[in-house]
mmCIF file of C-alpha atoms and ligand atoms in Angstrom:
data_model
loop_
_atom_site.group_PDB
_atom_site.id
_atom_site.type_symbol
_atom_site.label_atom_id
_atom_site.label_comp_id
_atom_site.label_asym_id
_atom_site.label_seq_id
_atom_site.Cartn_x
_atom_site.Cartn_y
_atom_site.Cartn_z
ATOM 1 C CA MET A 220 65.047 -69.924 17.211
ATOM 2 C CA LEU A 221 63.885 -66.431 18.074
ATOM 3 C CA LYS A 222 60.409 -67.446 16.958
ATOM 4 C CA LEU A 223 60.141 -69.514 20.105
ATOM 5 C CA PHE A 224 59.530 -66.355 22.091
ATOM 6 C CA ILE A 225 56.641 -65.199 19.953
ATOM 7 C CA PRO A 226 53.142 -66.642 19.875
ATOM 8 C CA SER A 227 52.218 -67.430 16.274
ATOM 9 C CA VAL A 228 49.163 -65.187 16.349
ATOM 10 C CA LEU A 229 51.462 -62.188 16.499
ATOM 11 C CA LEU A 230 53.315 -63.265 13.401
ATOM 12 C CA LEU A 231 50.023 -63.238 11.533
ATOM 13 C CA VAL A 232 49.098 -59.835 12.871
ATOM 14 C CA SER A 233 52.437 -58.345 11.926
ATOM 15 C CA CYS A 234 51.658 -58.642 8.222
ATOM 16 C CA SER A 235 49.090 -55.891 8.431
ATOM 17 C CA ALA A 236 50.514 -53.825 11.238
ATOM 18 C CA VAL A 237 51.914 -50.945 9.256
ATOM 19 C CA PRO A 238 51.980 -47.984 11.628
ATOM 20 C CA LEU A 239 49.823 -45.321 10.053
ATOM 21 C CA GLN A 240 49.337 -42.167 12.070
ATOM 22 C CA ASN A 241 45.836 -43.116 13.140
ATOM 23 C CA ASN A 242 47.131 -46.384 14.596
ATOM 24 C CA VAL A 243 49.681 -44.494 16.565
ATOM 25 C CA GLU A 244 48.695 -44.379 20.152
ATOM 26 C CA PRO A 245 51.580 -44.053 22.537
ATOM 27 C CA PHE A 246 50.764 -43.976 26.211
ATOM 28 C CA ILE A 247 51.676 -45.518 29.513
ATOM 29 C CA LYS A 248 48.969 -47.566 31.123
ATOM 30 C CA ASN A 249 49.150 -48.196 34.831
ATOM 31 C CA GLY A 250 52.865 -47.486 34.988
ATOM 32 C CA GLU A 251 54.585 -46.842 38.287
ATOM 33 C CA LEU A 252 54.311 -43.354 39.737
ATOM 34 C CA ALA A 253 57.464 -41.328 39.354
ATOM 35 C CA GLU A 254 59.136 -39.842 42.398
ATOM 36 C CA VAL A 255 60.347 -36.266 42.641
ATOM 37 C CA GLY A 256 63.721 -36.013 40.899
ATOM 38 C CA GLN A 257 63.557 -39.522 39.431
ATOM 39 C CA PHE A 258 63.252 -38.316 35.821
ATOM 40 C CA PRO A 259 64.773 -34.822 35.895
ATOM 41 C CA TYR A 260 65.310 -34.915 32.121
ATOM 42 C CA GLN A 261 61.595 -35.420 31.429
ATOM 43 C CA ALA A 262 59.864 -32.569 29.618
ATOM 44 C CA GLY A 263 56.134 -32.151 29.103
ATOM 45 C CA LEU A 264 54.953 -30.360 25.977
ATOM 46 C CA ASN A 265 51.651 -28.566 25.595
ATOM 47 C CA ILE A 266 51.700 -27.979 21.862
ATOM 48 C CA SER A 267 49.550 -25.365 20.204
ATOM 49 C CA PHE A 268 48.404 -25.602 16.589
ATOM 50 C CA GLY A 269 46.640 -22.263 16.535
ATOM 51 C CA GLY A 270 43.092 -21.538 17.638
ATOM 52 C CA ASN A 271 42.118 -23.766 20.552
ATOM 53 C CA LEU A 272 43.888 -26.823 19.234
ATOM 54 C CA THR A 273 46.447 -28.272 21.614
ATOM 55 C CA THR A 274 47.969 -31.670 22.124
ATOM 56 C CA TRP A 275 50.238 -33.150 24.761
ATOM 57 C CA CYS A 276 53.591 -34.869 24.182
ATOM 58 C CA GLY A 277 56.728 -35.757 26.090
ATOM 59 C CA GLY A 278 60.286 -34.699 25.433
ATOM 60 C CA THR A 279 63.772 -34.953 26.882
ATOM 61 C CA LEU A 280 66.083 -32.217 28.078
ATOM 62 C CA ILE A 281 69.568 -32.814 26.605
ATOM 63 C CA SER A 282 71.280 -29.546 27.598
ATOM 64 C CA HIS A 283 70.571 -26.179 29.205
ATOM 65 C CA TYR A 284 68.807 -25.135 25.978
ATOM 66 C CA TRP A 285 67.614 -28.140 23.992
ATOM 67 C CA ILE A 286 64.773 -30.669 24.091
ATOM 68 C CA ILE A 287 64.439 -33.745 21.881
ATOM 69 C CA THR A 288 60.964 -34.908 20.975
ATOM 70 C CA ALA A 289 59.069 -36.575 18.120
ATOM 71 C CA ALA A 290 58.499 -34.993 14.712
ATOM 72 C CA HIS A 291 54.908 -36.230 14.752
ATOM 73 C CA CYS A 292 54.335 -34.056 17.832
ATOM 74 C CA MET A 293 55.821 -30.825 16.472
ATOM 75 C CA ASP A 294 54.936 -31.047 12.781
ATOM 76 C CA SER A 295 52.933 -27.880 11.942
ATOM 77 C CA ALA A 296 52.937 -26.676 15.570
ATOM 78 C CA GLU A 297 52.586 -22.933 16.120
ATOM 79 C CA SER A 298 54.155 -22.826 19.575
ATOM 80 C CA VAL A 299 54.770 -25.027 22.591
ATOM 81 C CA THR A 300 54.792 -24.608 26.344
ATOM 82 C CA VAL A 301 57.601 -26.734 27.792
ATOM 83 C CA TYR A 302 57.139 -28.092 31.322
ATOM 84 C CA LEU A 303 60.332 -28.944 33.195
ATOM 85 C CA GLY A 304 60.846 -30.402 36.665
ATOM 86 C CA ALA A 305 57.206 -31.455 36.752
ATOM 87 C CA ILE A 306 55.504 -34.446 38.310
ATOM 88 C CA ASN A 307 51.967 -33.058 38.469
ATOM 89 C CA ILE A 308 51.266 -30.983 35.370
ATOM 90 C CA ARG A 309 47.979 -29.745 36.821
ATOM 91 C CA ASP A 310 49.808 -28.066 39.703
ATOM 92 C CA GLU A 311 51.492 -24.902 38.533
ATOM 93 C CA THR A 312 52.763 -24.202 42.050
ATOM 94 C CA GLU A 313 54.576 -27.535 42.342
ATOM 95 C CA PRO A 314 58.057 -26.908 43.803
ATOM 96 C CA GLY A 315 60.738 -27.033 41.111
ATOM 97 C CA GLN A 316 58.323 -26.947 38.193
ATOM 98 C CA GLN A 317 59.070 -24.476 35.406
ATOM 99 C CA ARG A 318 57.054 -23.620 32.295
ATOM 100 C CA ILE A 319 58.647 -22.011 29.262
ATOM 101 C CA MET A 320 56.849 -20.770 26.170
ATOM 102 C CA VAL A 321 58.630 -21.439 22.857
ATOM 103 C CA GLU A 322 57.608 -19.847 19.554
ATOM 104 C CA LYS A 323 57.565 -21.644 16.206
ATOM 105 C CA SER A 324 61.038 -20.276 15.401
ATOM 106 C CA GLY A 325 62.452 -22.460 18.217
ATOM 107 C CA ILE A 326 61.044 -25.685 16.715
ATOM 108 C CA ILE A 327 63.130 -27.814 14.314
ATOM 109 C CA VAL A 328 61.427 -30.820 12.707
ATOM 110 C CA HIS A 329 63.638 -33.323 10.851
ATOM 111 C CA SER A 330 63.382 -32.349 7.192
ATOM 112 C CA ASN A 331 62.911 -35.980 6.098
ATOM 113 C CA TYR A 332 60.166 -36.779 8.576
ATOM 114 C CA THR A 333 57.494 -38.818 6.785
ATOM 115 C CA ALA A 334 54.165 -39.101 8.544
ATOM 116 C CA SER A 335 52.825 -42.043 6.510
ATOM 117 C CA THR A 336 55.725 -44.306 7.518
ATOM 118 C CA VAL A 337 56.643 -42.543 10.784
ATOM 119 C CA THR A 338 60.277 -42.344 9.668
ATOM 120 C CA ASN A 339 62.815 -39.789 10.922
ATOM 121 C CA ASP A 340 60.366 -39.092 13.738
ATOM 122 C CA ILE A 341 62.534 -36.628 15.617
ATOM 123 C CA SER A 342 62.519 -32.918 16.335
ATOM 124 C CA LEU A 343 64.312 -30.400 18.498
ATOM 125 C CA ILE A 344 63.065 -27.493 20.576
ATOM 126 C CA ARG A 345 65.393 -24.647 21.492
ATOM 127 C CA LEU A 346 64.504 -22.974 24.769
ATOM 128 C CA PRO A 347 64.683 -19.161 24.614
ATOM 129 C CA ILE A 348 66.352 -19.031 28.048
ATOM 130 C CA PHE A 349 69.183 -20.889 29.768
ATOM 131 C CA VAL A 350 67.679 -23.481 32.092
ATOM 132 C CA ALA A 351 69.669 -24.037 35.268
ATOM 133 C CA PHE A 352 69.931 -27.614 36.526
ATOM 134 C CA THR A 353 68.357 -28.337 39.897
ATOM 135 C CA LYS A 354 67.390 -31.489 41.732
ATOM 136 C CA HIS A 355 64.200 -31.423 39.647
ATOM 137 C CA ILE A 356 65.704 -30.468 36.269
ATOM 138 C CA ARG A 357 68.755 -32.072 34.670
ATOM 139 C CA ALA A 358 69.726 -33.097 31.132
ATOM 140 C CA ALA A 359 70.031 -36.697 29.979
ATOM 141 C CA SER A 360 73.231 -37.719 28.183
ATOM 142 C CA LEU A 361 73.372 -38.587 24.515
ATOM 143 C CA PRO A 362 74.588 -42.103 23.648
ATOM 144 C CA ARG A 363 78.365 -42.584 23.441
ATOM 145 C CA ARG A 364 80.455 -44.826 21.239
ATOM 146 C CA LEU A 365 82.051 -47.864 22.807
ATOM 147 C CA ASN A 366 85.106 -49.104 20.896
ATOM 148 C CA GLY A 367 84.145 -47.036 17.875
ATOM 149 C CA SER A 368 80.485 -47.913 17.504
ATOM 150 C CA PHE A 369 77.252 -47.293 19.331
ATOM 151 C CA PRO A 370 75.887 -50.076 21.513
ATOM 152 C CA THR A 371 72.637 -51.621 20.269
ATOM 153 C CA TYR A 372 71.403 -51.689 23.880
ATOM 154 C CA ASP A 373 69.795 -55.058 23.119
ATOM 155 C CA SER A 374 68.136 -56.547 26.207
ATOM 156 C CA VAL A 375 69.246 -53.847 28.667
ATOM 157 C CA LEU A 376 66.562 -52.600 31.037
ATOM 158 C CA ALA A 377 65.365 -49.153 30.027
ATOM 159 C CA SER A 378 62.679 -46.834 31.316
ATOM 160 C CA ALA A 379 60.053 -44.955 29.355
ATOM 161 C CA SER A 380 58.271 -42.157 31.169
ATOM 162 C CA GLY A 381 55.413 -39.821 30.468
ATOM 163 C CA TRP A 382 52.048 -38.472 31.475
ATOM 164 C CA GLY A 383 50.344 -41.142 29.404
ATOM 165 C CA ARG A 384 47.291 -39.889 27.657
ATOM 166 C CA ASP A 385 44.710 -42.489 26.755
ATOM 167 C CA SER A 386 43.246 -40.613 23.832
ATOM 168 C CA ASP A 387 44.017 -37.563 21.727
ATOM 169 C CA ALA A 388 41.850 -35.382 23.939
ATOM 170 C CA SER A 389 44.220 -33.344 26.025
ATOM 171 C CA ASP A 390 42.029 -33.449 29.130
ATOM 172 C CA THR A 391 42.667 -37.173 29.481
ATOM 173 C CA VAL A 392 46.369 -36.736 30.139
ATOM 174 C CA SER A 393 47.359 -38.278 33.467
ATOM 175 C CA PRO A 394 48.132 -35.445 35.875
ATOM 176 C CA VAL A 395 51.124 -37.293 37.318
ATOM 177 C CA LEU A 396 54.273 -38.619 35.695
ATOM 178 C CA ARG A 397 54.478 -42.392 35.289
ATOM 179 C CA TYR A 398 57.043 -44.818 33.970
ATOM 180 C CA VAL A 399 57.579 -48.377 32.852
ATOM 181 C CA GLU A 400 60.835 -50.294 32.962
ATOM 182 C CA MET A 401 61.252 -53.009 30.329
ATOM 183 C CA PRO A 402 64.051 -54.608 28.278
ATOM 184 C CA VAL A 403 65.123 -53.257 24.908
ATOM 185 C CA MET A 404 64.065 -55.746 22.242
ATOM 186 C CA PRO A 405 66.624 -56.589 19.554
ATOM 187 C CA ASN A 406 65.563 -55.138 16.182
ATOM 188 C CA ALA A 407 65.519 -58.584 14.560
ATOM 189 C CA VAL A 408 62.886 -59.700 17.067
ATOM 190 C CA CYS A 409 60.964 -56.433 16.794
ATOM 191 C CA ARG A 410 60.700 -56.885 13.022
ATOM 192 C CA MET A 411 58.851 -60.143 13.589
ATOM 193 C CA TYR A 412 56.001 -57.995 14.857
ATOM 194 C CA TRP A 413 56.348 -54.856 12.772
ATOM 195 C CA SER A 414 58.025 -56.220 9.615
ATOM 196 C CA GLY A 415 59.538 -53.534 7.408
ATOM 197 C CA ALA A 416 57.986 -50.728 9.437
ATOM 198 C CA VAL A 417 60.895 -51.009 11.874
ATOM 199 C CA SER A 418 64.286 -49.897 10.552
ATOM 200 C CA GLU A 419 67.737 -49.859 12.106
ATOM 201 C CA LYS A 420 67.101 -46.202 12.984
ATOM 202 C CA MET A 421 64.482 -47.337 15.481
ATOM 203 C CA ILE A 422 64.766 -49.090 18.835
ATOM 204 C CA CYS A 423 62.064 -51.268 20.376
ATOM 205 C CA MET A 424 60.979 -51.941 23.907
ATOM 206 C CA SER A 425 59.321 -55.142 24.963
ATOM 207 C CA THR A 426 55.834 -54.680 26.346
ATOM 208 C CA ALA A 427 55.287 -58.343 27.138
ATOM 209 C CA SER A 428 55.118 -59.694 30.722
ATOM 210 C CA GLY A 429 51.396 -59.399 31.271
ATOM 211 C CA LYS A 430 51.539 -55.852 32.600
ATOM 212 C CA SER A 431 49.135 -53.405 31.100
ATOM 213 C CA THR A 432 51.989 -50.977 30.806
ATOM 214 C CA CYS A 433 52.783 -49.915 27.320
ATOM 215 C CA HIS A 434 54.403 -46.965 25.605
ATOM 216 C CA GLY A 435 55.641 -43.657 26.887
ATOM 217 C CA ASP A 436 54.093 -40.434 25.756
ATOM 218 C CA SER A 437 54.931 -39.511 22.189
ATOM 219 C CA GLY A 438 58.333 -37.876 21.991
ATOM 220 C CA GLY A 439 59.193 -38.854 25.545
ATOM 221 C CA PRO A 440 62.380 -40.516 26.767
ATOM 222 C CA LEU A 441 63.589 -44.085 26.647
ATOM 223 C CA VAL A 442 66.554 -44.036 28.986
ATOM 224 C CA TYR A 443 69.213 -46.549 29.917
ATOM 225 C CA ARG A 444 70.894 -45.854 33.229
ATOM 226 C CA GLU A 445 74.526 -46.768 33.785
ATOM 227 C CA GLY A 446 75.715 -45.779 37.225
ATOM 228 C CA SER A 447 74.684 -42.164 37.666
ATOM 229 C CA ILE A 448 74.462 -41.479 33.930
ATOM 230 C CA SER A 449 71.096 -41.526 32.142
ATOM 231 C CA TYR A 450 71.576 -42.184 28.439
ATOM 232 C CA LEU A 451 68.775 -41.114 26.137
ATOM 233 C CA ILE A 452 68.596 -44.077 23.759
ATOM 234 C CA GLY A 453 65.110 -43.568 22.305
ATOM 235 C CA SER A 454 62.296 -41.100 21.774
ATOM 236 C CA THR A 455 58.786 -42.564 21.789
ATOM 237 C CA SER A 456 57.532 -42.884 18.233
ATOM 238 C CA PHE A 457 54.761 -45.413 17.734
ATOM 239 C CA GLY A 458 52.939 -48.460 18.986
ATOM 240 C CA THR A 459 49.527 -49.846 18.409
ATOM 241 C CA THR A 460 46.358 -49.984 20.414
ATOM 242 C CA MET A 461 46.908 -53.726 20.319
ATOM 243 C CA GLY A 462 50.258 -53.316 21.976
ATOM 244 C CA CYS A 463 49.163 -53.349 25.542
ATOM 245 C CA GLN A 464 47.034 -56.436 25.203
ATOM 246 C CA VAL A 465 49.113 -58.640 22.942
ATOM 247 C CA GLY A 466 52.645 -57.539 23.657
ATOM 248 C CA PHE A 467 53.365 -55.623 20.479
ATOM 249 C CA PRO A 468 56.658 -53.821 21.127
ATOM 250 C CA ALA A 469 56.722 -50.050 21.470
ATOM 251 C CA VAL A 470 58.883 -48.356 18.850
ATOM 252 C CA PHE A 471 61.203 -45.430 19.509
ATOM 253 C CA THR A 472 63.424 -43.290 17.311
ATOM 254 C CA ARG A 473 66.979 -44.564 17.909
ATOM 255 C CA ILE A 474 68.874 -41.516 19.153
ATOM 256 C CA SER A 475 72.337 -42.798 18.190
ATOM 257 C CA SER A 476 71.188 -42.854 14.534
ATOM 258 C CA TYR A 477 70.497 -39.115 14.674
ATOM 259 C CA LEU A 478 73.462 -37.816 16.659
ATOM 260 C CA ASP A 479 74.976 -35.995 13.686
ATOM 261 C CA TRP A 480 71.651 -34.339 12.922
ATOM 262 C CA ILE A 481 71.197 -33.386 16.578
ATOM 263 C CA LEU A 482 74.714 -32.021 17.004
ATOM 264 C CA ASN A 483 74.524 -30.050 13.729
ATOM 265 C CA HIS A 484 71.599 -28.085 15.109
ATOM 266 C CA VAL A 485 72.631 -27.921 18.724
ATOM 267 C CA ILE A 486 76.125 -26.619 17.992
ATOM 268 C CA SER A 487 75.298 -24.201 15.158
HETATM 269 C C1 LIG B 1181 47.299 -27.070 27.208
HETATM 270 O O1 LIG B 1181 46.990 -25.722 27.098
HETATM 271 C C2 LIG B 1181 45.613 -25.464 26.880
HETATM 272 C C3 LIG B 1181 45.464 -23.972 26.637
HETATM 273 O O2 LIG B 1181 46.050 -23.237 27.671
HETATM 274 C C4 LIG B 1181 44.831 -25.947 28.077
HETATM 275 O O3 LIG B 1181 43.452 -25.732 27.872
HETATM 276 C C5 LIG B 1181 45.086 -27.447 28.244
HETATM 277 O O4 LIG B 1181 44.434 -27.926 29.411
HETATM 278 C C6 LIG B 1181 46.563 -27.712 28.370
HETATM 279 N N1 LIG B 1181 46.770 -29.160 28.360
HETATM 280 C C7 LIG B 1181 47.265 -29.803 29.411
HETATM 281 C C8 LIG B 1181 47.385 -31.278 29.268
HETATM 282 O O5 LIG B 1181 47.624 -29.248 30.435
HETATM 283 C C1 LIG B 1182 37.778 -21.653 21.175
HETATM 284 O O1 LIG B 1182 36.818 -22.336 21.939
HETATM 285 C C2 LIG B 1182 35.695 -21.553 22.301
HETATM 286 C C3 LIG B 1182 34.812 -22.375 23.232
HETATM 287 O O2 LIG B 1182 34.636 -23.683 22.728
HETATM 288 C C4 LIG B 1182 34.967 -21.105 21.042
HETATM 289 O O3 LIG B 1182 33.866 -20.293 21.387
HETATM 290 C C5 LIG B 1182 35.945 -20.298 20.168
HETATM 291 O O4 LIG B 1182 35.336 -19.957 18.957
HETATM 292 C C6 LIG B 1182 37.184 -21.129 19.892
HETATM 293 N N1 LIG B 1182 38.158 -20.309 19.206
HETATM 294 C C7 LIG B 1182 38.766 -20.687 18.089
HETATM 295 C C8 LIG B 1182 39.741 -19.751 17.488
HETATM 296 O O5 LIG B 1182 38.559 -21.775 17.564
HETATM 297 C C1 LIG B 1183 67.104 -36.354 3.624
HETATM 298 O O1 LIG B 1183 67.138 -37.314 2.579
HETATM 299 C C2 LIG B 1183 67.968 -36.937 1.512
HETATM 300 C C3 LIG B 1183 67.782 -37.978 0.423
HETATM 301 O O2 LIG B 1183 67.987 -39.260 0.922
HETATM 302 C C4 LIG B 1183 69.410 -36.837 1.975
HETATM 303 O O3 LIG B 1183 70.253 -36.450 0.936
HETATM 304 C C5 LIG B 1183 69.464 -35.802 3.106
HETATM 305 O O4 LIG B 1183 70.778 -35.754 3.633
HETATM 306 C C6 LIG B 1183 68.480 -36.140 4.199
HETATM 307 N N1 LIG B 1183 68.440 -35.072 5.165
HETATM 308 C C7 LIG B 1183 68.775 -35.244 6.449
HETATM 309 C C8 LIG B 1183 68.660 -34.074 7.338
HETATM 310 O O5 LIG B 1183 69.127 -36.324 6.893
HETATM 311 C C1 LIG B 1184 86.640 -52.819 23.655
HETATM 312 O O1 LIG B 1184 87.704 -53.482 22.992
HETATM 313 C C2 LIG B 1184 88.626 -54.095 23.887
HETATM 314 C C3 LIG B 1184 89.762 -54.644 23.065
HETATM 315 O O2 LIG B 1184 89.293 -55.387 21.965
HETATM 316 C C4 LIG B 1184 87.901 -55.171 24.685
HETATM 317 O O3 LIG B 1184 88.780 -55.774 25.590
HETATM 318 C C5 LIG B 1184 86.745 -54.527 25.437
HETATM 319 O O4 LIG B 1184 86.007 -55.557 26.093
HETATM 320 C C6 LIG B 1184 85.854 -53.787 24.486
HETATM 321 N N1 LIG B 1184 84.860 -53.087 25.275
HETATM 322 C C7 LIG B 1184 83.586 -53.172 25.018
HETATM 323 C C8 LIG B 1184 82.694 -52.430 25.945
HETATM 324 O O5 LIG B 1184 83.128 -53.803 24.088
#
């Protein structure tokens, strides 16, 4: 019955759509412009690999000290400059914007991260200073259990935000923060596109609906808002260049699957 929602061409494509790193191209295309204070948990990451090599990723502030992002962003990074409270990353004088340099020792990549399958695609960054919350900077909440288990978040509306680069060249990053709001796709449906590449430790967002909007920046937040609480339910992991045109779902690391790992590091 679920097949009814999916054009048959996509089922054919899904057989070969294993997400290798060079297929991985997360970005937001033509998303809505974010307003000041709308995504106070959003972090921008200018990641340095030594020499002149830098790349841009997103992340999410989860406390006064910690950022969650993707392992594929931080793997082999030498250092990272974390942007907080930013809308326009080209404007260092933007009110509320803060930039914090973090050395390699503050970067924790999941020890079972596997690049070839993009599994366990999660990492943590520990800020060297306490970051005070302001109207521009505020942590997102981690998912909570309801009646003993974590919600799947199937079909809830969630927003992915980021500066959306359209290639690996860092100078093509959008200067201003953008977002897309789309429903969470149940994993069973997502697997019809991605087959075995999508596990229960991942969460998918629909990209259908004819918009050219697509994925958030790598490592950036997928957030479900309930009242005034913003729950971080995903961290942008992978998609495909086909995604924006044919509705391939964007795939995120499912945060509730990594809470023990997160809390082990954050508390110790
Ligand atoms: C990241 O930092 C490098 C080195 O300072 C800079 O050249 C580059 O423009 C920065 N990237 C972004 C997206 O701001
Ligand atoms: C950095 O870039 C400049 C200009 O392209 C180049 O001259 C220099 O050798 C580069 N440095 C390193 C360490 O790659
Ligand atoms: C990594 O995988 C091994 C083998 O499955 C497992 O024993 C270990 O607990 C995993 N590490 C983490 C941090 O999940
Ligand atoms: C939790 O369990 C109670 C009792 O079974 C039920 O009434 C309630 O609807 C459940 N809440 C949720 C959010 O599932």
